[in-house]
Amino acid sequence: MSKKSTRVDVACRALRQAIIEQALPPGTKLPEDELGARFGMSRTLVRAALAHLQSEGLVDAPARRTATTAKPTLEEAKEVFEVRRTLEREVVRLVVERWRPEFGAELEGHVREEEAARKAGEARVSIRLAGEFHTRLGEMSGNGLLRRYLGEVVSRCSLILALYGRPHSADCAVNEHREIVAALRGRNADAAIAVMDRHLGSVEDRALLDQGRGSQFDLGAVLSRYAEAADAGKPSKVTRLPRRKARAAK
C-alpha cells in the first residue's frame, strides 16, 4: 500500500470514528490546515480524505469553503431511516438463510461488549458498538455491496442521532440487540424481520427529535486522540469530553 493511501485511510478512519462516536458534532468545522497538521498530510491529501467522507454522507465539503461534519435536515434524516429499514430487512433475510452456530456466538459476544461498555459508563464506546452490531450482521449476509451500503447508512444514522437524538440509552440498544439475536437463532425470517423493524422503529423514535445542540470542545484534542488510535489500527477509547452529552444509541 502506498504512503498516500495509508495517510488518507488513517485520516478517514479517525474522522469517521470521531463522527460516529459523536465526538465531532454535526456542523463542526474541519479546517484543512489543522487536519493536515494532526494527520501529517498535505492539503491535497486532506481534501481527498474529506471527499471520501463526503461520499459517505458524513462531511459537507463545498468548493472554496471550510468543510464541516454533515448536518442533515429532518427530512433527509427520515429518508436515511427509510433506506436503512429496507437494507436491514434484506440483511436479516440473508443472515437467516446462511445461519451458522458461530454467527450466534459472535453476535452474543458483541452484545456482551455492549453490556460491558454500558456498565463501565463508556458512552462513546457504547455508541460505536451499537452501530457495529448492525455492520456485523451486514458482513454475515455474504453480500459485499449490501454490507457496504448498510455500513454507510448506519454511520449516517449515528450523525443523525448526534444532531437530534435523546441522551444515550445503552440499555435500550443492548436489550433490543439481544432480542434480534434470539430471533435470528429461531431461523424464522419473517419473525426476525419483525423484531428488527421494531428495533429500528425505536431507534428512529429516539433519533428524530428536533433538538439540535450547541457544543464547545477542543477540536485539536479530539483529532489528536482519534488520529493516534486510527494510526495504531485500534478503536478509540475516549469516553468523555467536557461540556458534551452523548446521544441515543442505535
CSV table of C-alpha atoms in Angstrom, one decimal:
chain,number,residue,atom,x,y,z
A,1,MET,CA,0.0,0.0,0.0
A,2,SER,CA,1.4,3.4,-0.9
A,3,LYS,CA,2.1,6.1,1.7
A,4,LYS,CA,-0.5,8.3,0.1
A,5,SER,CA,-3.3,5.8,0.5
A,6,THR,CA,-2.2,4.9,4.0
A,7,ARG,CA,-2.3,8.5,5.3
A,8,VAL,CA,-5.7,9.1,3.6
A,9,ASP,CA,-7.1,5.9,5.1
A,10,VAL,CA,-5.9,6.7,8.6
A,11,ALA,CA,-7.5,10.2,8.4
A,12,CYS,CA,-10.7,8.8,7.1
A,13,ARG,CA,-10.8,6.1,9.8
A,14,ALA,CA,-10.1,8.6,12.6
A,15,LEU,CA,-12.6,11.2,11.4
A,16,ARG,CA,-15.3,8.6,10.7
A,17,GLN,CA,-15.0,7.1,14.2
A,18,ALA,CA,-15.0,10.5,15.8
A,19,ILE,CA,-18.2,11.4,14.0
A,20,ILE,CA,-19.8,8.0,14.7
A,21,GLU,CA,-18.9,8.3,18.4
A,22,GLN,CA,-20.3,11.8,18.4
A,23,ALA,CA,-17.1,13.4,19.5
A,24,LEU,CA,-17.4,15.7,16.5
A,25,PRO,CA,-20.9,17.2,16.5
A,26,PRO,CA,-22.8,17.9,13.2
A,27,GLY,CA,-21.7,21.2,11.8
A,28,THR,CA,-18.2,21.1,13.3
A,29,LYS,CA,-15.7,23.0,11.0
A,30,LEU,CA,-12.8,20.9,9.7
A,31,PRO,CA,-10.0,23.3,8.7
A,32,GLU,CA,-7.7,21.7,6.2
A,33,ASP,CA,-4.6,23.1,7.8
A,34,GLU,CA,-5.5,21.7,11.2
A,35,LEU,CA,-6.4,18.3,9.8
A,36,GLY,CA,-3.1,18.3,7.8
A,37,ALA,CA,-1.1,19.1,11.0
A,38,ARG,CA,-2.8,16.4,13.0
A,39,PHE,CA,-2.5,13.7,10.4
A,40,GLY,CA,0.8,14.7,8.8
A,41,MET,CA,-0.8,15.3,5.4
A,42,SER,CA,-0.7,17.8,2.6
A,43,ARG,CA,-3.8,19.9,1.8
A,44,THR,CA,-4.2,17.7,-1.3
A,45,LEU,CA,-4.4,14.5,0.8
A,46,VAL,CA,-6.7,16.2,3.3
A,47,ARG,CA,-9.1,17.1,0.5
A,48,ALA,CA,-9.0,13.5,-0.7
A,49,ALA,CA,-10.0,12.3,2.8
A,50,LEU,CA,-12.8,14.8,3.1
A,51,ALA,CA,-14.1,14.0,-0.4
A,52,HIS,CA,-14.3,10.3,0.6
A,53,LEU,CA,-16.2,11.1,3.8
A,54,GLN,CA,-18.4,13.4,1.8
A,55,SER,CA,-19.3,10.5,-0.4
A,56,GLU,CA,-20.4,8.6,2.7
A,57,GLY,CA,-22.6,11.5,3.8
A,58,LEU,CA,-20.6,12.3,6.9
A,59,VAL,CA,-18.9,15.5,5.7
A,60,ASP,CA,-20.0,18.6,3.8
A,61,ALA,CA,-17.2,19.9,1.7
A,62,PRO,CA,-18.4,22.7,-0.6
A,63,ALA,CA,-15.9,24.3,-3.0
A,64,ARG,CA,-13.8,27.2,-1.6
A,65,ARG,CA,-15.4,26.8,1.9
A,66,THR,CA,-14.3,25.1,5.0
A,67,ALA,CA,-15.6,21.5,5.3
A,68,THR,CA,-17.8,20.6,8.2
A,69,THR,CA,-19.3,17.5,9.6
A,70,ALA,CA,-22.6,16.9,7.9
A,71,LYS,CA,-25.8,18.4,9.3
A,72,PRO,CA,-28.7,16.6,7.7
A,73,THR,CA,-32.2,18.1,7.8
A,74,LEU,CA,-35.0,16.2,9.5
A,75,GLU,CA,-36.4,15.3,6.1
A,76,GLU,CA,-33.1,13.9,5.0
A,77,ALA,CA,-32.8,12.0,8.3
A,78,LYS,CA,-36.2,10.4,7.7
A,79,GLU,CA,-35.1,9.3,4.2
A,80,VAL,CA,-32.0,7.7,5.7
A,81,PHE,CA,-34.1,5.7,8.1
A,82,GLU,CA,-36.4,4.6,5.3
A,83,VAL,CA,-33.4,3.3,3.3
A,84,ARG,CA,-31.9,1.7,6.4
A,85,ARG,CA,-35.1,-0.3,7.2
A,86,THR,CA,-35.1,-1.7,3.6
A,87,LEU,CA,-31.4,-2.7,3.8
A,88,GLU,CA,-31.7,-4.3,7.3
A,89,ARG,CA,-34.7,-6.4,6.3
A,90,GLU,CA,-32.7,-7.9,3.4
A,91,VAL,CA,-29.7,-8.4,5.7
A,92,VAL,CA,-31.8,-10.3,8.2
A,93,ARG,CA,-33.3,-12.5,5.4
A,94,LEU,CA,-29.9,-13.4,4.1
A,95,VAL,CA,-28.4,-14.0,7.5
A,96,VAL,CA,-31.3,-16.4,8.4
A,97,GLU,CA,-30.6,-18.2,5.1
A,98,ARG,CA,-26.9,-18.5,5.9
A,99,TRP,CA,-27.2,-19.0,9.6
A,100,ARG,CA,-24.5,-21.0,11.4
A,101,PRO,CA,-24.0,-21.5,15.1
A,102,GLU,CA,-20.8,-19.4,15.1
A,103,PHE,CA,-22.9,-16.4,14.0
A,104,GLY,CA,-24.9,-16.6,17.2
A,105,ALA,CA,-21.7,-16.9,19.3
A,106,GLU,CA,-20.1,-13.9,17.6
A,107,LEU,CA,-23.2,-11.7,18.0
A,108,GLU,CA,-23.7,-12.7,21.6
A,109,GLY,CA,-20.0,-11.8,22.2
A,110,HIS,CA,-20.6,-8.4,20.7
A,111,VAL,CA,-23.7,-7.8,22.8
A,112,ARG,CA,-21.6,-8.7,25.9
A,113,GLU,CA,-19.1,-6.0,24.8
A,114,GLU,CA,-22.0,-3.5,24.6
A,115,GLU,CA,-23.1,-4.5,28.1
A,116,ALA,CA,-19.6,-4.1,29.5
A,117,ALA,CA,-19.3,-0.6,28.0
A,118,ARG,CA,-22.7,0.3,29.4
A,119,LYS,CA,-21.7,-0.9,32.9
A,120,ALA,CA,-18.4,1.0,32.7
A,121,GLY,CA,-20.2,4.2,31.7
A,122,GLU,CA,-18.3,4.3,28.4
A,123,ALA,CA,-21.0,6.2,26.4
A,124,ARG,CA,-19.0,6.8,23.3
A,125,VAL,CA,-17.7,3.2,23.1
A,126,SER,CA,-21.3,2.0,23.6
A,127,ILE,CA,-22.5,4.2,20.7
A,128,ARG,CA,-19.9,2.8,18.4
A,129,LEU,CA,-20.6,-0.8,19.4
A,130,ALA,CA,-24.3,-0.3,18.9
A,131,GLY,CA,-23.7,0.6,15.3
A,132,GLU,CA,-21.1,-2.2,14.8
A,133,PHE,CA,-23.7,-4.8,15.8
A,134,HIS,CA,-25.6,-3.9,12.6
A,135,THR,CA,-22.5,-3.8,10.4
A,136,ARG,CA,-21.5,-7.3,11.7
A,137,LEU,CA,-24.9,-8.5,10.5
A,138,GLY,CA,-24.1,-7.0,7.2
A,139,GLU,CA,-20.9,-9.0,7.0
A,140,MET,CA,-22.8,-12.2,7.8
A,141,SER,CA,-25.2,-11.6,4.9
A,142,GLY,CA,-22.5,-12.6,2.5
A,143,ASN,CA,-23.3,-9.7,0.2
A,144,GLY,CA,-20.4,-7.3,-0.1
A,145,LEU,CA,-22.3,-4.5,-1.7
A,146,LEU,CA,-25.1,-4.7,0.8
A,147,ARG,CA,-22.6,-4.7,3.6
A,148,ARG,CA,-21.0,-1.5,2.2
A,149,TYR,CA,-24.3,0.3,1.8
A,150,LEU,CA,-25.5,-0.7,5.2
A,151,GLY,CA,-22.3,0.5,6.8
A,152,GLU,CA,-22.7,3.9,5.2
A,153,VAL,CA,-26.3,4.2,6.3
A,154,VAL,CA,-25.5,3.2,9.9
A,155,SER,CA,-22.8,5.8,10.0
A,156,ARG,CA,-25.2,8.4,8.8
A,157,CYS,CA,-27.7,7.4,11.4
A,158,SER,CA,-25.0,8.0,14.1
A,159,LEU,CA,-24.7,11.5,12.8
A,160,ILE,CA,-28.5,12.0,12.9
A,161,LEU,CA,-28.6,10.7,16.5
A,162,ALA,CA,-25.9,13.2,17.4
A,163,LEU,CA,-27.9,16.0,15.9
A,164,TYR,CA,-31.5,15.2,17.0
A,165,GLY,CA,-31.4,12.2,19.4
A,166,ARG,CA,-32.3,11.9,23.1
A,167,PRO,CA,-29.5,11.4,25.6
A,168,HIS,CA,-27.7,8.0,25.1
A,169,SER,CA,-29.7,4.9,26.1
A,170,ALA,CA,-27.4,1.9,26.1
A,171,ASP,CA,-29.9,-0.2,28.0
A,172,CYS,CA,-32.3,0.0,25.0
A,173,ALA,CA,-29.7,-0.9,22.5
A,174,VAL,CA,-28.4,-3.9,24.4
A,175,ASN,CA,-31.8,-5.4,25.2
A,176,GLU,CA,-33.1,-4.9,21.6
A,177,HIS,CA,-29.9,-6.5,20.2
A,178,ARG,CA,-30.4,-9.5,22.4
A,179,GLU,CA,-33.9,-9.8,21.0
A,180,ILE,CA,-32.6,-9.7,17.4
A,181,VAL,CA,-30.0,-12.5,18.2
A,182,ALA,CA,-32.8,-14.7,19.7
A,183,ALA,CA,-35.0,-14.1,16.7
A,184,LEU,CA,-32.2,-15.0,14.2
A,185,ARG,CA,-31.5,-18.2,16.2
A,186,GLY,CA,-35.1,-19.2,15.5
A,187,ARG,CA,-34.4,-19.2,11.8
A,188,ASN,CA,-37.8,-17.6,11.0
A,189,ALA,CA,-37.1,-14.8,8.6
A,190,ASP,CA,-40.5,-13.1,9.0
A,191,ALA,CA,-40.3,-13.1,12.8
A,192,ALA,CA,-36.7,-11.9,12.7
A,193,ILE,CA,-37.5,-9.1,10.3
A,194,ALA,CA,-40.4,-8.1,12.6
A,195,VAL,CA,-38.1,-7.8,15.6
A,196,MET,CA,-35.6,-5.8,13.5
A,197,ASP,CA,-38.4,-3.4,12.3
A,198,ARG,CA,-39.4,-2.8,16.0
A,199,HIS,CA,-35.8,-2.1,16.9
A,200,LEU,CA,-35.3,0.3,14.1
A,201,GLY,CA,-38.6,2.0,14.9
A,202,SER,CA,-37.4,2.5,18.4
A,203,VAL,CA,-34.1,3.9,17.1
A,204,GLU,CA,-35.9,6.3,14.8
A,205,ASP,CA,-38.2,7.4,17.6
A,206,ARG,CA,-35.1,8.1,19.8
A,207,ALA,CA,-33.4,9.9,17.0
A,208,LEU,CA,-35.7,12.2,15.1
A,209,LEU,CA,-36.3,14.9,17.8
A,210,ASP,CA,-35.8,18.4,16.6
A,211,GLN,CA,-33.4,19.5,19.3
A,212,GLY,CA,-30.0,20.3,17.9
A,213,ARG,CA,-27.3,21.1,20.4
A,214,GLY,CA,-24.6,23.7,20.7
A,215,SER,CA,-21.3,22.2,22.0
A,216,GLN,CA,-17.9,23.6,22.9
A,217,PHE,CA,-14.8,21.4,22.7
A,218,ASP,CA,-11.2,21.4,21.7
A,219,LEU,CA,-11.1,20.2,18.0
A,220,GLY,CA,-7.3,19.7,18.2
A,221,ALA,CA,-7.6,17.4,21.3
A,222,VAL,CA,-10.4,15.3,19.6
A,223,LEU,CA,-8.3,14.9,16.4
A,224,SER,CA,-5.2,14.0,18.3
A,225,ARG,CA,-6.9,11.2,20.3
A,226,TYR,CA,-8.6,9.7,17.3
A,227,ALA,CA,-5.6,10.1,15.0
A,228,GLU,CA,-3.4,8.2,17.4
A,229,ALA,CA,-6.0,5.4,17.7
A,230,ALA,CA,-6.5,5.2,14.0
A,231,ASP,CA,-2.8,5.2,13.2
A,232,ALA,CA,-2.5,2.2,15.6
A,233,GLY,CA,-5.4,0.5,13.9
A,234,LYS,CA,-7.4,0.4,17.2
A,235,PRO,CA,-10.8,1.9,18.2
A,236,SER,CA,-10.6,5.0,20.3
A,237,LYS,CA,-11.2,4.5,24.0
A,238,VAL,CA,-12.2,8.2,24.5
A,239,THR,CA,-15.3,8.2,26.6
A,240,ARG,CA,-15.8,11.7,27.8
A,241,LEU,CA,-15.3,15.3,26.6
A,242,PRO,CA,-16.1,18.4,28.5
A,243,ARG,CA,-19.5,20.1,28.1
A,244,ARG,CA,-20.9,17.4,25.9
A,245,LYS,CA,-23.6,14.9,26.2
A,246,ALA,CA,-23.7,11.7,24.2
A,247,ARG,CA,-26.8,10.9,22.2
A,248,ALA,CA,-29.1,7.9,21.7
A,249,ALA,CA,-27.7,4.5,20.7
A,250,LYS,CA,-28.7,2.7,17.6
